[in-house]
Amino acid sequence: MKNIYKYLLETCERKGAGHIVLIDPDRKNDGSFETYVEIVNNSGADAIFIGGSLMMDGQFHERVAKIKALSNVPIIFFPGGANQLNEHYDAILFMSLLSGRNPQYLIGEQVVSAPIISDLKIETIPTGYLLLDGGGKSTVEFMSASHPIPLNRTDITEAHALAAQYLGMKLVYLEAGSGAQTPVPTETIQTLSEKVDIPLIVGGGIRTPEDAEKRVRSGASFIVTGTVLETSDSSSLMQELASAIHVTE
């Protein structure tokens, strides 16, 4: 598929918002990928983010290829590091962890990965990544050695989101952390949607259709869910999530 960013914008315009499912191609999910991707294909979700903070064995790239072969929707790389790059992605979120001050994730990994991306000819989607404190120490927080923005400091989040826009980013990703106890507040999303002109991706701790719809109606352009895919009743729940997120369908 060509021009994934355009596809995402058109999805948002047509459906009101997009549902993106995060799949971690880690060994813990071996044996489940066929089921996970089938659920995504049948749920009405619009894209798959692939990524994780850690690679626990040498089969990461093989798993990405497998997911790509099974999926009916675009595969977008949600990078944990340059070592996770391969030719199987339709696009990459070319992210900078703007909420942190660790130069490795502000610019270091980006410089290392840029020549590889150029060689592989993968579409890049410049994205400002903001880590918010969803409760508990997230893997991203630990691995990046960065402090999340407190949920009650909307002013700090707003300043970082505006910085992302002025730096020329095409998306702002508000991340409460995988399995967050508290998702990004609707008040924060509404404030940012009124202040910035680029689409907002919101993820972390969104477990119910009600949670998802509230955040779409507050101004989120895309909702990311991940851990709910691993629940026993995820097939029906994923369909309900997609339906709630697609507010204009």
Short mmCIF file of C-alpha atoms in Angstrom, two decimals:
data_model
loop_
_atom_site.label_atom_id
_atom_site.label_comp_id
_atom_site.label_asym_id
_atom_site.label_seq_id
_atom_site.Cartn_x
_atom_site.Cartn_y
_atom_site.Cartn_z
CA MET A 1 0.00 0.00 0.00
CA LYS A 2 1.33 3.42 -0.96
CA ASN A 3 1.17 6.55 1.23
CA ILE A 4 0.12 5.16 4.58
CA TYR A 5 -0.08 8.61 6.14
CA LYS A 6 -2.66 9.64 3.54
CA TYR A 7 -4.55 6.42 4.23
CA LEU A 8 -4.63 7.23 7.96
CA LEU A 9 -5.92 10.75 7.35
CA GLU A 10 -8.60 9.49 4.97
CA THR A 11 -9.62 6.84 7.49
CA CYS A 12 -10.01 9.49 10.17
CA GLU A 13 -12.02 11.72 7.86
CA ARG A 14 -14.28 8.90 6.70
CA LYS A 15 -14.85 7.14 10.03
CA GLY A 16 -14.38 9.94 12.54
CA ALA A 17 -11.28 8.29 14.01
CA GLY A 18 -9.08 5.27 13.42
CA HIS A 19 -8.51 2.15 15.50
CA ILE A 20 -4.93 0.88 15.56
CA VAL A 21 -3.96 -2.38 17.25
CA LEU A 22 -0.50 -2.81 18.75
CA ILE A 23 1.08 -6.26 18.45
CA ASP A 24 4.37 -7.06 20.17
CA PRO A 25 6.28 -9.64 18.07
CA ASP A 26 7.90 -11.15 21.15
CA ARG A 27 8.43 -14.83 21.92
CA LYS A 28 5.71 -14.66 24.59
CA ASN A 29 3.15 -14.37 21.77
CA ASP A 30 4.46 -17.29 19.69
CA GLY A 31 1.55 -19.49 18.73
CA SER A 32 -0.94 -16.63 19.02
CA PHE A 33 -0.09 -14.42 16.05
CA GLU A 34 -2.47 -16.17 13.64
CA THR A 35 -5.31 -15.72 16.12
CA TYR A 36 -4.41 -12.12 16.90
CA VAL A 37 -4.19 -11.05 13.26
CA GLU A 38 -7.39 -12.89 12.37
CA ILE A 39 -9.17 -11.01 15.16
CA VAL A 40 -7.78 -7.72 13.86
CA ASN A 41 -8.80 -8.56 10.28
CA ASN A 42 -12.36 -9.31 11.38
CA SER A 43 -12.73 -6.47 13.88
CA GLY A 44 -12.81 -3.47 11.58
CA ALA A 45 -9.50 -2.12 12.91
CA ASP A 46 -7.66 0.15 10.49
CA ALA A 47 -3.97 -0.65 10.99
CA ILE A 48 -1.49 -2.60 13.08
CA PHE A 49 1.40 -1.09 15.00
CA ILE A 50 4.24 -3.57 15.41
CA GLY A 51 6.84 -3.01 18.08
CA GLY A 52 8.13 -3.55 21.56
CA SER A 53 10.78 -2.16 23.85
CA LEU A 54 12.74 -5.41 23.99
CA MET A 55 13.82 -8.18 21.62
CA MET A 56 14.07 -11.32 23.75
CA ASP A 57 15.38 -13.62 21.01
CA GLY A 58 16.50 -13.62 17.38
CA GLN A 59 13.12 -14.28 15.76
CA PHE A 60 11.73 -10.72 15.81
CA HIS A 61 12.00 -10.14 12.06
CA GLU A 62 10.53 -13.53 11.19
CA ARG A 63 7.50 -12.76 13.34
CA VAL A 64 7.03 -9.39 11.65
CA ALA A 65 7.09 -11.11 8.26
CA LYS A 66 4.48 -13.57 9.48
CA ILE A 67 2.18 -10.83 10.75
CA LYS A 68 2.60 -8.93 7.49
CA ALA A 69 1.64 -11.98 5.44
CA LEU A 70 -1.50 -12.56 7.51
CA SER A 71 -2.73 -8.97 7.82
CA ASN A 72 -5.36 -7.28 5.67
CA VAL A 73 -4.50 -3.83 7.05
CA PRO A 74 -1.28 -1.77 6.88
CA ILE A 75 1.65 -2.74 9.12
CA ILE A 76 3.28 0.29 10.74
CA PHE A 77 6.52 0.06 12.70
CA PHE A 78 6.26 1.40 16.25
CA PRO A 79 9.99 1.47 16.93
CA GLY A 80 11.78 0.32 20.03
CA GLY A 81 15.16 0.71 18.36
CA ALA A 82 16.99 0.76 15.04
CA ASN A 83 17.79 -2.94 15.41
CA GLN A 84 14.10 -3.74 14.84
CA LEU A 85 14.06 -2.36 11.29
CA ASN A 86 13.33 -4.64 8.35
CA GLU A 87 11.70 -4.57 4.91
CA HIS A 88 8.31 -5.90 6.00
CA TYR A 89 6.78 -2.64 7.26
CA ASP A 90 4.44 -0.52 5.15
CA ALA A 91 5.52 2.58 7.08
CA ILE A 92 7.36 3.65 10.21
CA LEU A 93 6.46 6.12 12.92
CA PHE A 94 9.69 8.12 12.80
CA MET A 95 9.40 9.07 16.44
CA SER A 96 11.25 11.36 18.78
CA LEU A 97 10.60 10.94 22.51
CA LEU A 98 10.06 14.64 23.05
CA SER A 99 8.83 14.30 26.63
CA GLY A 100 12.20 12.86 27.68
CA ARG A 101 15.65 14.38 27.72
CA ASN A 102 17.62 11.29 26.79
CA PRO A 103 19.48 12.16 23.57
CA GLN A 104 19.47 8.53 22.44
CA TYR A 105 15.69 8.65 21.94
CA LEU A 106 15.46 12.31 21.00
CA ILE A 107 17.83 11.98 18.02
CA GLY A 108 20.38 9.16 18.45
CA GLU A 109 18.28 6.19 17.31
CA GLN A 110 16.87 8.32 14.50
CA VAL A 111 20.32 9.07 13.08
CA VAL A 112 21.33 5.40 13.27
CA SER A 113 18.12 4.25 11.59
CA ALA A 114 17.86 6.92 8.87
CA PRO A 115 20.30 5.34 6.34
CA ILE A 116 18.68 1.94 6.86
CA ILE A 117 15.21 3.39 6.27
CA SER A 118 16.46 5.12 3.13
CA ASP A 119 17.92 1.87 1.83
CA LEU A 120 14.73 -0.08 2.60
CA LYS A 121 12.58 2.72 1.12
CA ILE A 122 10.07 2.64 3.97
CA GLU A 123 7.59 5.50 4.25
CA THR A 124 8.30 7.65 7.31
CA ILE A 125 5.66 9.42 9.40
CA PRO A 126 7.38 11.99 11.68
CA THR A 127 5.80 11.64 15.12
CA GLY A 128 6.25 13.46 18.41
CA TYR A 129 6.04 10.83 21.15
CA LEU A 130 4.92 12.04 24.58
CA LEU A 131 5.02 9.67 27.53
CA LEU A 132 2.46 10.43 30.25
CA ASP A 133 2.28 8.90 33.71
CA GLY A 134 -0.49 6.32 33.53
CA GLY A 135 0.46 4.82 36.90
CA GLY A 136 3.21 2.33 37.57
CA LYS A 137 6.60 2.32 35.86
CA SER A 138 6.10 1.53 32.19
CA THR A 139 8.60 -0.36 30.07
CA VAL A 140 9.13 2.73 27.92
CA GLU A 141 9.92 4.83 30.97
CA PHE A 142 12.42 2.29 32.27
CA MET A 143 14.14 1.55 28.96
CA SER A 144 14.37 5.20 27.88
CA ALA A 145 15.48 6.44 31.32
CA SER A 146 13.00 9.30 31.03
CA HIS A 147 10.35 10.76 33.29
CA PRO A 148 6.71 10.72 32.11
CA ILE A 149 4.66 13.89 32.19
CA PRO A 150 2.26 13.94 35.19
CA LEU A 151 -1.34 13.50 34.04
CA ASN A 152 -2.41 16.65 35.87
CA ARG A 153 0.14 18.84 34.08
CA THR A 154 -1.79 19.51 30.90
CA ASP A 155 0.25 22.68 30.43
CA ILE A 156 3.47 20.68 30.10
CA THR A 157 1.82 18.22 27.71
CA GLU A 158 0.48 21.11 25.63
CA ALA A 159 3.90 22.73 25.38
CA HIS A 160 5.46 19.50 24.16
CA ALA A 161 2.64 18.88 21.65
CA LEU A 162 3.07 22.38 20.24
CA ALA A 163 6.81 21.80 20.00
CA ALA A 164 6.12 18.65 17.99
CA GLN A 165 3.92 20.61 15.60
CA TYR A 166 6.44 23.43 15.19
CA LEU A 167 9.21 20.90 14.54
CA GLY A 168 7.17 19.66 11.58
CA MET A 169 5.89 16.42 13.05
CA LYS A 170 2.81 14.97 11.33
CA LEU A 171 1.39 13.25 14.42
CA VAL A 172 1.48 13.59 18.20
CA TYR A 173 1.35 10.32 20.14
CA LEU A 174 0.06 10.58 23.73
CA GLU A 175 1.22 7.41 25.49
CA ALA A 176 0.10 6.46 29.00
CA GLY A 177 2.08 3.21 28.83
CA SER A 178 1.13 -0.35 27.96
CA GLY A 179 -1.44 -1.63 30.44
CA ALA A 180 -1.62 1.78 32.13
CA GLN A 181 -3.76 2.03 35.23
CA THR A 182 -5.09 5.38 34.04
CA PRO A 183 -5.45 6.34 30.35
CA VAL A 184 -4.76 9.82 29.03
CA PRO A 185 -7.52 12.07 30.48
CA THR A 186 -10.22 13.35 28.16
CA GLU A 187 -9.57 16.88 29.42
CA THR A 188 -5.98 16.70 28.21
CA ILE A 189 -7.04 15.40 24.81
CA GLN A 190 -9.65 18.13 24.42
CA THR A 191 -7.19 20.87 25.35
CA LEU A 192 -4.56 19.61 22.93
CA SER A 193 -7.05 19.10 20.11
CA GLU A 194 -7.98 22.77 20.43
CA LYS A 195 -4.35 23.93 20.49
CA VAL A 196 -2.54 21.79 17.91
CA ASP A 197 -3.38 21.29 14.26
CA ILE A 198 -1.92 17.81 13.76
CA PRO A 199 -3.73 14.55 14.58
CA LEU A 200 -3.51 13.05 18.05
CA ILE A 201 -2.82 9.36 18.64
CA VAL A 202 -3.86 8.20 22.11
CA GLY A 203 -2.86 4.89 23.68
CA GLY A 204 -2.30 3.11 26.96
CA GLY A 205 -4.88 1.81 29.41
CA ILE A 206 -7.86 2.03 27.02
CA ARG A 207 -9.77 -1.16 27.77
CA THR A 208 -13.44 -0.52 27.01
CA PRO A 209 -15.44 0.86 24.08
CA GLU A 210 -16.66 3.61 26.41
CA ASP A 211 -13.09 4.66 27.23
CA ALA A 212 -12.25 4.74 23.53
CA GLU A 213 -15.32 6.68 22.40
CA LYS A 214 -14.89 9.33 25.10
CA ARG A 215 -11.37 10.01 23.88
CA VAL A 216 -12.43 10.20 20.26
CA ARG A 217 -15.18 12.66 21.11
CA SER A 218 -12.62 14.67 23.09
CA GLY A 219 -10.46 15.05 20.00
CA ALA A 220 -8.34 11.92 19.51
CA SER A 221 -7.85 11.05 15.85
CA PHE A 222 -6.53 7.55 16.51
CA ILE A 223 -6.94 5.14 19.41
CA VAL A 224 -4.32 2.47 20.06
CA THR A 225 -5.18 -0.69 21.96
CA GLY A 226 -2.85 -3.56 22.71
CA THR A 227 -3.26 -5.68 25.82
CA VAL A 228 -7.01 -6.16 25.25
CA LEU A 229 -6.12 -8.27 22.21
CA GLU A 230 -4.67 -10.88 24.57
CA THR A 231 -7.86 -11.37 26.60
CA SER A 232 -9.99 -14.47 26.19
CA ASP A 233 -13.02 -12.57 24.87
CA SER A 234 -11.00 -10.23 22.66
CA SER A 235 -12.78 -11.09 19.39
CA SER A 236 -16.08 -9.46 20.32
CA LEU A 237 -14.38 -6.74 22.35
CA MET A 238 -12.20 -5.69 19.43
CA GLN A 239 -15.26 -5.36 17.22
CA GLU A 240 -16.97 -3.26 19.88
CA LEU A 241 -13.88 -1.07 20.21
CA ALA A 242 -13.68 -0.44 16.47
CA SER A 243 -17.39 0.38 16.35
CA ALA A 244 -17.07 2.83 19.24
CA ILE A 245 -14.02 4.52 17.70
CA HIS A 246 -15.60 4.86 14.25
CA VAL A 247 -18.05 7.49 15.48
CA THR A 248 -19.30 8.59 12.04
CA GLU A 249 -20.02 5.14 10.62
#
